Amino acid sequence: RFEQFRNILLKCSTCHTFPMILVVDDNGRLIGKVSISDLINVFRIHEPDILKTIPFLREDEVNIFDFDLPPELGFLLLVEDIMEADCLTITDDKTIEEAYREMNLNKLNQIPVVDQEGKLVGVIGVFDIIQVIFKDLGII
């Protein structure tokens, strides 16, 4: 949460495969996530505020190659500054069918899994669920 943005990027560049970075507190409880759009919004920090309010200006129109971000940003910006605190989760006592329904309902490809105390257990994705179904059917 209070880690430097730069450190998170360095850690995730070698092991990250999900389109989100999950943020946990010192006790392992999930407190938020950083998504691809949150990372792209780092480039928007230097945009005039009026541009951020234009509803028809889509995020994919941000030219991430056309910004001169200072190197200090990696040390000054904290994960807490850009993370989304509202993070949809499921608990580890749910079935894969319930997980799939929740993902489908919320148009997600993956969802964090927490225990009853809110501690991060892992992430389940549609691909994981399809693999289980294929294994159950003897396809793989």
Coordinates of C-alpha atoms in Angstrom, one line a residue:
R1 CA 0.0 0.0 0.0
F2 CA 2.7 2.4 0.9
E3 CA 5.3 0.9 -1.3
Q4 CA 6.8 3.0 -4.1
F5 CA 5.3 2.6 -7.4
R6 CA 8.7 1.9 -8.9
N7 CA 9.2 -1.1 -6.6
I8 CA 5.9 -2.7 -7.5
L9 CA 6.6 -2.3 -11.3
L10 CA 10.0 -4.0 -10.8
K11 CA 8.6 -6.9 -8.9
C12 CA 5.8 -7.5 -11.3
S13 CA 7.8 -7.2 -14.5
T14 CA 9.3 -10.7 -13.9
C15 CA 6.3 -12.6 -12.5
H16 CA 3.1 -10.9 -13.4
T17 CA 0.6 -12.6 -15.6
F18 CA -2.7 -11.1 -14.6
P19 CA -3.9 -7.8 -15.9
M20 CA -4.1 -6.5 -12.3
I21 CA -1.8 -6.2 -9.3
L22 CA -3.4 -7.1 -6.0
V23 CA -2.5 -5.0 -3.0
V24 CA -2.4 -6.5 0.5
D25 CA -1.7 -5.0 3.9
D26 CA 0.9 -6.3 6.3
N27 CA -1.5 -9.0 7.5
G28 CA -2.2 -10.3 4.0
R29 CA -5.7 -8.8 3.7
L30 CA -6.6 -7.6 0.3
I31 CA -7.1 -3.8 0.3
G32 CA -7.2 -3.0 -3.4
K33 CA -5.9 -3.6 -6.9
V34 CA -4.0 -1.8 -9.6
S35 CA -5.4 -2.5 -13.1
I36 CA -4.0 -1.8 -16.5
S37 CA -6.2 1.3 -16.7
D38 CA -4.8 2.5 -13.4
L39 CA -1.3 2.2 -14.8
I40 CA -2.3 4.1 -18.0
N41 CA -3.8 6.8 -15.8
V42 CA -0.4 7.5 -14.4
F43 CA 0.3 9.1 -17.8
R44 CA -2.7 11.3 -17.2
I45 CA -1.4 12.8 -14.0
H46 CA 0.2 15.6 -16.0
E47 CA -2.8 16.3 -18.2
P48 CA -4.8 19.4 -17.4
D49 CA -7.8 18.5 -15.2
I50 CA -10.2 19.8 -17.8
L51 CA -9.1 17.0 -20.2
K52 CA -9.9 14.3 -17.6
T53 CA -13.5 15.5 -17.4
I54 CA -14.3 15.1 -21.1
P55 CA -16.6 12.0 -21.2
F56 CA -16.0 11.1 -24.9
L57 CA -12.2 11.1 -24.5
R58 CA -11.5 7.4 -24.3
E59 CA -8.7 6.0 -22.3
D60 CA -7.1 4.2 -25.2
E61 CA -6.7 7.6 -26.9
V62 CA -3.9 8.4 -24.3
N63 CA -0.6 8.3 -26.2
I64 CA 1.6 6.8 -23.5
F65 CA 4.7 7.5 -25.7
D66 CA 4.0 11.2 -25.8
F67 CA 4.6 12.0 -22.2
D68 CA 7.7 13.2 -20.4
L69 CA 7.3 11.7 -17.0
P70 CA 10.0 12.6 -14.4
P71 CA 12.1 9.6 -13.1
E72 CA 11.2 10.8 -9.5
L73 CA 7.7 9.7 -10.1
G74 CA 8.7 6.1 -9.5
F75 CA 9.8 7.1 -6.0
L76 CA 7.2 9.7 -5.1
L77 CA 4.1 7.9 -6.3
L78 CA 2.7 5.3 -3.9
V79 CA 0.6 2.4 -4.9
E80 CA -2.1 3.8 -2.6
D81 CA -2.2 6.9 -4.9
I82 CA -3.4 4.9 -7.9
M83 CA -5.0 1.7 -6.6
E84 CA -8.7 1.0 -6.6
A85 CA -9.8 0.2 -3.1
D86 CA -13.1 -1.3 -4.2
C87 CA -12.1 -4.7 -5.4
L88 CA -14.6 -7.4 -6.1
T89 CA -13.7 -10.7 -4.5
I90 CA -15.1 -14.1 -3.8
T91 CA -14.5 -16.2 -0.7
D92 CA -12.6 -19.5 -0.8
D93 CA -15.7 -21.5 0.2
K94 CA -17.4 -20.8 -3.1
T95 CA -17.7 -23.3 -5.9
I96 CA -16.1 -22.7 -9.3
E97 CA -19.7 -22.4 -10.6
E98 CA -20.4 -19.5 -8.2
A99 CA -17.0 -18.0 -9.1
Y100 CA -17.9 -18.2 -12.8
R101 CA -21.3 -16.7 -12.3
E102 CA -19.8 -13.8 -10.3
M103 CA -17.2 -13.2 -13.0
N104 CA -19.8 -13.4 -15.8
L105 CA -22.2 -11.1 -14.0
N106 CA -19.4 -8.5 -13.5
K107 CA -17.8 -9.0 -16.9
L108 CA -14.5 -10.1 -15.4
N109 CA -11.9 -12.6 -16.6
Q110 CA -10.5 -13.3 -13.2
I111 CA -11.4 -12.5 -9.6
P112 CA -9.3 -12.4 -6.4
V113 CA -10.1 -15.1 -3.8
V114 CA -10.0 -14.3 -0.1
D115 CA -10.6 -16.3 3.1
Q116 CA -13.2 -15.4 5.7
E117 CA -10.8 -12.8 7.2
G118 CA -10.3 -11.1 3.9
K119 CA -6.8 -12.5 3.4
L120 CA -5.8 -13.0 -0.1
V121 CA -5.7 -16.7 -1.0
G122 CA -5.2 -16.4 -4.8
V123 CA -6.9 -15.5 -8.0
I124 CA -9.2 -17.6 -10.1
G125 CA -9.8 -17.0 -13.8
V126 CA -12.1 -18.2 -16.5
F127 CA -9.1 -20.2 -18.0
D128 CA -8.7 -22.0 -14.6
I129 CA -12.4 -22.9 -14.6
I130 CA -12.3 -24.2 -18.2
Q131 CA -9.3 -26.3 -17.3
V132 CA -11.2 -27.9 -14.4
I133 CA -14.2 -28.6 -16.6
F134 CA -12.0 -30.2 -19.3
K135 CA -10.2 -32.3 -16.6
D136 CA -13.6 -33.4 -15.2
L137 CA -14.7 -34.4 -18.7
G138 CA -11.5 -36.3 -19.4
I139 CA -10.5 -34.0 -22.2
I140 CA -7.2 -33.2 -20.6

